């Protein structure tokens, strides 16, 4: 699809009924004009400039019909927490396959998609990671995020579908836990990163960390030259309130020792 078509057709946004989705929708309309928002859950009233479609990402035909009308895709749909493999497969694995396969078939792209820090959550806290490290999932959910990254890699190398995977840390209004001093990404920075990805002349099959400019960040996007993401927020502003007496957590507790925090300790049995 030509760059002009990419920009004149609506942006397709999956996962639009989620917490991040609801915050992003009006801002995406402001940035990109027309938006098709989809989710398996109720999307609420459509905003001016928005079309809402309730659809299951595991339904290949429904996804195909949505992608066929889109210019580019923001794929945030799926389960964003640890649960059973049976539940994760249709939502995160089949759903992501359906999005990429429809994009390939219709020549739609690029795709910016949510991966997660839980794809690398078994690295130790404090270890500095660049975007070339191998995945180290901390949960079945994290495995599905690594799957997305691998699928995106295949779809670029074999078919030329361009994408950017965001290994989102902790996207929320404010950091509320000592771990978030490293992992936090403000909503505004997440939007800046999405916009920077869509503005890049070429994405290839990049993966980036979704993180603000935190003094205590473990993650670097320095190797990703394609995207001009300049985060403006820094969790350090909350350090005095969160750890007034310094970090008193047990450094050997798995949720402290490893980057993935509670996703690591959930079921940890070593
Ligand atoms: C995630 O991937 C989750 O979707 C989110 O709810 C947080 O738990 C976040 O990671 C985190 O690691 O803080």
CSV table of C-alpha atoms and ligand atoms in Angstrom, one decimal:
chain,number,residue,atom,x,y,z
A,1,UNK,CA,0.0,0.0,0.0
A,2,UNK,CA,1.3,3.5,-0.9
A,3,UNK,CA,2.2,5.9,1.9
A,4,UNK,CA,-0.7,8.2,0.7
A,5,UNK,CA,-3.2,5.3,1.1
A,6,UNK,CA,-1.8,4.4,4.5
A,7,UNK,CA,-2.5,8.0,5.7
A,8,UNK,CA,-5.9,8.5,4.1
A,9,UNK,CA,-7.5,5.3,5.4
A,10,UNK,CA,-8.5,5.0,9.1
A,11,UNK,CA,-6.2,3.8,11.8
A,12,UNK,CA,-7.4,0.4,13.1
A,13,UNK,CA,-7.1,0.2,16.9
A,14,UNK,CA,-7.5,-3.2,18.6
A,15,UNK,CA,-8.0,-3.4,22.3
A,16,UNK,CA,-9.7,0.0,22.3
A,17,UNK,CA,-12.0,-0.7,25.2
A,18,UNK,CA,-9.1,-1.4,27.6
A,19,UNK,CA,-7.7,1.1,30.1
A,20,UNK,CA,-5.0,2.3,27.8
A,21,UNK,CA,-7.4,2.2,24.8
A,22,UNK,CA,-9.9,4.5,26.5
A,23,UNK,CA,-7.2,7.1,27.2
A,24,UNK,CA,-5.7,6.8,23.8
A,25,UNK,CA,-8.8,6.9,21.6
A,26,UNK,CA,-9.5,10.7,21.6
A,27,UNK,CA,-5.9,11.4,21.2
A,28,UNK,CA,-5.5,9.0,18.3
A,29,UNK,CA,-8.4,10.7,16.6
A,30,UNK,CA,-6.8,14.1,17.1
A,31,UNK,CA,-3.5,12.8,15.6
A,32,UNK,CA,-4.8,10.6,12.8
A,33,UNK,CA,-8.3,11.7,12.0
A,34,UNK,CA,-10.4,8.7,11.3
A,35,UNK,CA,-10.2,5.8,13.7
A,36,UNK,CA,-11.8,2.3,13.7
A,37,UNK,CA,-11.8,1.1,17.3
A,38,UNK,CA,-12.4,-2.6,18.0
A,39,UNK,CA,-12.6,-4.8,21.1
A,40,UNK,CA,-14.3,-7.9,22.3
A,41,UNK,CA,-15.7,-5.8,25.1
A,42,UNK,CA,-18.2,-3.0,25.0
A,43,UNK,CA,-16.6,0.1,23.6
A,44,UNK,CA,-19.1,2.6,24.8
A,45,UNK,CA,-20.3,5.5,22.6
A,46,UNK,CA,-18.3,6.2,19.5
A,47,UNK,CA,-16.4,9.5,19.6
A,48,UNK,CA,-16.7,12.0,16.7
A,49,UNK,CA,-14.4,10.6,14.0
A,50,UNK,CA,-14.6,7.1,15.4
A,51,UNK,CA,-16.3,3.9,14.3
A,52,UNK,CA,-16.6,1.2,16.9
A,53,UNK,CA,-16.8,-2.5,16.1
A,54,UNK,CA,-17.2,-5.2,18.7
A,55,UNK,CA,-15.2,-8.2,17.4
A,56,UNK,CA,-13.2,-11.2,18.6
A,57,UNK,CA,-9.6,-11.1,17.4
A,58,UNK,CA,-9.8,-14.9,17.2
A,59,UNK,CA,-12.4,-14.6,14.5
A,60,UNK,CA,-10.2,-14.5,11.4
A,61,UNK,CA,-13.0,-13.3,9.1
A,62,UNK,CA,-14.0,-10.4,11.4
A,63,UNK,CA,-10.4,-9.3,11.7
A,64,UNK,CA,-9.9,-9.6,7.9
A,65,UNK,CA,-12.9,-7.3,7.2
A,66,UNK,CA,-11.6,-4.7,9.6
A,67,UNK,CA,-8.0,-4.8,8.4
A,68,UNK,CA,-9.2,-4.5,4.7
A,69,UNK,CA,-10.5,-1.0,5.4
A,70,UNK,CA,-7.6,0.2,7.4
A,71,UNK,CA,-4.4,2.2,6.6
A,72,UNK,CA,-2.3,1.3,9.6
A,73,UNK,CA,-2.8,-0.7,12.7
A,74,UNK,CA,-2.3,-0.2,16.4
A,75,UNK,CA,-2.7,-3.7,17.9
A,76,UNK,CA,-3.3,-3.5,21.7
A,77,UNK,CA,-6.0,-6.2,21.8
A,78,UNK,CA,-5.5,-9.3,23.9
A,79,UNK,CA,-5.2,-10.5,27.5
A,80,UNK,CA,-2.7,-8.3,29.4
A,81,UNK,CA,-2.2,-10.5,32.5
A,82,UNK,CA,-1.3,-14.0,33.5
A,83,UNK,CA,-4.0,-16.6,33.1
A,84,UNK,CA,-4.4,-20.1,31.7
A,85,UNK,CA,-2.8,-21.1,28.4
A,86,UNK,CA,-6.3,-22.0,27.1
A,87,UNK,CA,-7.4,-18.4,27.5
A,88,UNK,CA,-4.2,-16.8,26.2
A,89,UNK,CA,-4.0,-18.8,23.0
A,90,UNK,CA,-7.2,-17.5,21.2
A,91,UNK,CA,-6.7,-14.0,22.4
A,92,UNK,CA,-3.0,-13.3,22.1
A,93,UNK,CA,-1.7,-16.0,19.7
A,94,UNK,CA,-4.5,-16.6,17.3
A,95,UNK,CA,-5.6,-13.0,17.5
A,96,UNK,CA,-2.2,-11.6,16.7
A,97,UNK,CA,-1.8,-14.1,13.9
A,98,UNK,CA,-5.1,-13.0,12.4
A,99,UNK,CA,-4.0,-9.3,12.5
A,100,UNK,CA,-0.7,-9.9,10.8
A,101,UNK,CA,-2.0,-12.3,8.3
A,102,UNK,CA,-4.8,-9.9,7.3
A,103,UNK,CA,-2.3,-7.1,7.1
A,104,UNK,CA,-0.1,-9.2,4.8
A,105,UNK,CA,-3.1,-10.2,2.6
A,106,UNK,CA,-4.3,-6.6,2.2
A,107,UNK,CA,-0.9,-4.8,2.2
A,108,UNK,CA,-1.8,-2.8,5.2
A,109,UNK,CA,0.7,-1.4,7.6
A,110,UNK,CA,2.8,-0.6,9.5
A,111,UNK,CA,1.6,-2.3,12.7
A,112,UNK,CA,2.5,-0.9,16.1
A,113,UNK,CA,1.7,-3.6,18.7
A,114,UNK,CA,1.8,-4.0,22.4
A,115,UNK,CA,4.4,-6.4,23.6
A,116,UNK,CA,5.3,-6.3,27.3
A,117,UNK,CA,8.3,-6.2,29.7
A,118,UNK,CA,7.1,-9.7,30.7
A,119,UNK,CA,8.7,-11.0,27.5
A,120,UNK,CA,12.0,-10.2,29.3
A,121,UNK,CA,10.9,-10.4,32.9
A,122,UNK,CA,13.3,-13.1,34.1
A,123,UNK,CA,16.3,-10.8,33.7
A,124,UNK,CA,17.6,-9.6,37.1
A,125,UNK,CA,16.5,-6.1,38.3
A,126,UNK,CA,19.3,-3.6,37.7
A,127,UNK,CA,20.7,-5.4,34.6
A,128,UNK,CA,20.7,-3.0,31.7
A,129,UNK,CA,19.0,-4.4,28.6
A,130,UNK,CA,19.2,-3.2,25.1
A,131,UNK,CA,16.7,-4.2,22.4
A,132,UNK,CA,18.9,-7.0,21.1
A,133,UNK,CA,18.7,-9.3,24.2
A,134,UNK,CA,17.0,-12.6,23.8
A,135,UNK,CA,13.6,-12.9,25.4
A,136,UNK,CA,13.3,-14.3,28.9
A,137,UNK,CA,9.5,-14.5,29.6
A,138,UNK,CA,8.3,-14.6,33.2
A,139,UNK,CA,4.9,-16.0,32.6
A,140,UNK,CA,2.7,-17.7,30.0
A,141,UNK,CA,1.5,-14.3,29.2
A,142,UNK,CA,5.1,-13.2,28.6
A,143,UNK,CA,5.6,-16.2,26.3
A,144,UNK,CA,2.6,-14.9,24.2
A,145,UNK,CA,4.3,-11.5,24.0
A,146,UNK,CA,7.5,-13.2,22.8
A,147,UNK,CA,5.4,-15.0,20.2
A,148,UNK,CA,4.1,-11.7,19.0
A,149,UNK,CA,7.6,-10.4,18.5
A,150,UNK,CA,8.6,-13.5,16.7
A,151,UNK,CA,5.6,-13.4,14.4
A,152,UNK,CA,6.3,-9.8,13.6
A,153,UNK,CA,9.8,-10.7,12.7
A,154,UNK,CA,8.7,-13.5,10.4
A,155,UNK,CA,6.1,-11.3,8.7
A,156,UNK,CA,8.7,-8.6,8.0
A,157,UNK,CA,11.5,-11.0,6.8
A,158,UNK,CA,9.2,-13.1,4.7
A,159,UNK,CA,6.5,-10.7,3.5
A,160,UNK,CA,7.8,-7.1,4.3
A,161,UNK,CA,5.1,-6.3,6.8
A,162,UNK,CA,6.6,-3.5,8.9
A,163,UNK,CA,6.0,-3.3,12.6
A,164,UNK,CA,7.1,-1.9,15.9
A,165,UNK,CA,6.6,-3.9,19.1
A,166,UNK,CA,6.4,-1.9,22.3
A,167,UNK,CA,7.7,-3.8,25.4
A,168,UNK,CA,5.5,-1.7,27.6
A,169,UNK,CA,6.7,-1.5,31.2
A,170,UNK,CA,4.1,-0.1,33.6
A,171,UNK,CA,1.8,2.3,31.7
A,172,UNK,CA,-0.4,4.1,34.3
A,173,UNK,CA,-1.1,7.6,35.4
A,174,UNK,CA,1.6,7.6,38.2
A,175,UNK,CA,4.0,5.0,39.6
A,176,UNK,CA,2.6,3.5,42.8
A,177,UNK,CA,5.2,0.9,43.6
A,178,UNK,CA,9.1,1.0,44.1
A,179,UNK,CA,9.4,-1.3,41.0
A,180,UNK,CA,7.6,1.3,38.9
A,181,UNK,CA,10.5,3.8,39.5
A,182,UNK,CA,12.3,1.6,36.8
A,183,UNK,CA,9.4,0.4,34.7
A,184,UNK,CA,6.9,3.3,34.6
A,185,UNK,CA,5.7,4.8,31.3
A,186,UNK,CA,3.3,7.8,31.5
A,187,UNK,CA,0.4,7.7,29.2
A,188,UNK,CA,1.7,10.8,27.5
A,189,UNK,CA,5.0,9.1,26.8
A,190,UNK,CA,3.2,6.0,25.5
A,191,UNK,CA,1.4,8.3,23.0
A,192,UNK,CA,4.6,10.0,22.0
A,193,UNK,CA,6.2,6.6,21.3
A,194,UNK,CA,3.2,5.4,19.2
A,195,UNK,CA,3.3,8.6,17.2
A,196,UNK,CA,7.1,8.4,16.8
A,197,UNK,CA,6.7,4.8,15.5
A,198,UNK,CA,4.1,5.8,12.9
A,199,UNK,CA,6.2,8.8,11.9
A,200,UNK,CA,9.3,6.8,11.2
A,201,UNK,CA,10.1,6.5,7.5
A,202,UNK,CA,10.9,2.8,7.9
A,203,UNK,CA,10.3,0.5,10.8
A,204,UNK,CA,11.4,-2.9,9.6
A,205,UNK,CA,10.6,-5.2,12.5
A,206,UNK,CA,11.8,-3.3,15.5
A,207,UNK,CA,11.1,-3.9,19.2
A,208,UNK,CA,11.4,-1.1,21.7
A,209,UNK,CA,10.9,-0.6,25.4
A,210,UNK,CA,7.8,1.3,26.4
A,211,UNK,CA,9.3,3.3,29.2
A,212,UNK,CA,9.6,6.9,30.3
A,213,UNK,CA,12.9,8.7,30.9
A,214,UNK,CA,13.3,7.2,34.3
A,215,UNK,CA,16.6,7.6,36.1
A,216,UNK,CA,16.3,4.0,37.3
A,217,UNK,CA,15.2,2.5,34.0
A,218,UNK,CA,16.8,-0.9,33.1
A,219,UNK,CA,16.0,-0.5,29.4
A,220,UNK,CA,17.6,1.3,26.5
A,221,UNK,CA,16.2,2.0,23.1
A,222,UNK,CA,19.6,3.4,21.9
A,223,UNK,CA,20.0,0.7,19.3
A,224,UNK,CA,16.7,1.7,17.6
A,225,UNK,CA,17.8,4.4,15.3
A,226,UNK,CA,14.6,4.3,13.2
A,227,UNK,CA,12.3,5.9,15.8
A,228,UNK,CA,12.7,9.3,17.3
A,229,UNK,CA,11.0,8.6,20.7
A,230,UNK,CA,11.8,11.3,23.2
A,231,UNK,CA,10.1,10.5,26.5
A,232,UNK,CA,9.4,13.5,28.7
A,233,UNK,CA,8.5,12.0,32.1
A,234,UNK,CA,10.6,10.5,34.8
A,235,UNK,CA,9.4,8.3,37.7
A,236,UNK,CA,12.1,9.7,39.9
A,237,UNK,CA,9.8,12.6,40.7
A,238,UNK,CA,7.8,10.1,42.8
A,239,UNK,CA,10.7,8.4,44.5
A,240,UNK,CA,10.5,10.6,47.7
A,241,UNK,CA,6.9,9.6,48.2
A,242,UNK,CA,7.3,5.9,47.2
A,243,UNK,CA,10.5,5.1,49.1
A,244,UNK,CA,11.0,7.8,51.7
A,245,UNK,CA,13.4,5.6,53.7
A,246,UNK,CA,15.2,4.1,50.6
A,247,UNK,CA,14.3,0.8,49.0
A,248,UNK,CA,13.6,-1.5,52.0
A,249,UNK,CA,12.3,-4.5,50.0
A,250,UNK,CA,14.0,-7.9,50.3
A,251,UNK,CA,16.4,-8.0,47.3
A,252,UNK,CA,16.2,-11.8,47.1
A,253,UNK,CA,12.4,-12.0,46.9
A,254,UNK,CA,11.7,-13.1,43.3
A,255,UNK,CA,9.3,-10.1,42.6
A,256,UNK,CA,12.2,-7.8,43.6
A,257,UNK,CA,15.1,-9.8,42.2
A,258,UNK,CA,13.7,-10.0,38.7
A,259,UNK,CA,12.4,-7.3,36.4
A,260,UNK,CA,9.0,-8.8,35.9
A,261,UNK,CA,8.1,-8.3,39.5
A,262,UNK,CA,4.8,-10.0,40.6
A,263,UNK,CA,4.6,-11.9,37.3
A,264,UNK,CA,7.8,-13.7,38.3
A,265,UNK,CA,6.7,-14.5,41.8
A,266,UNK,CA,3.3,-15.7,40.7
A,267,UNK,CA,3.7,-19.5,40.9
A,268,UNK,CA,7.5,-19.3,41.4
A,269,UNK,CA,8.7,-22.7,42.8
A,270,UNK,CA,12.5,-22.8,42.5
B,1,LIG,C1,1.9,-5.7,32.0
B,1,LIG,O1,2.2,-6.3,30.9
B,1,LIG,C2,0.5,-5.6,32.4
B,1,LIG,O2,-0.4,-5.6,31.3
B,1,LIG,C3,0.2,-4.5,33.3
B,1,LIG,O3,-1.0,-4.6,34.0
B,1,LIG,C4,1.3,-4.3,34.4
B,1,LIG,O4,1.3,-5.4,35.2
B,1,LIG,C5,2.7,-4.2,33.7
B,1,LIG,O5,2.9,-5.3,32.8
B,1,LIG,C6,3.9,-4.2,34.7
B,1,LIG,O6,4.8,-5.0,34.5
B,1,LIG,O7,3.9,-3.4,35.6
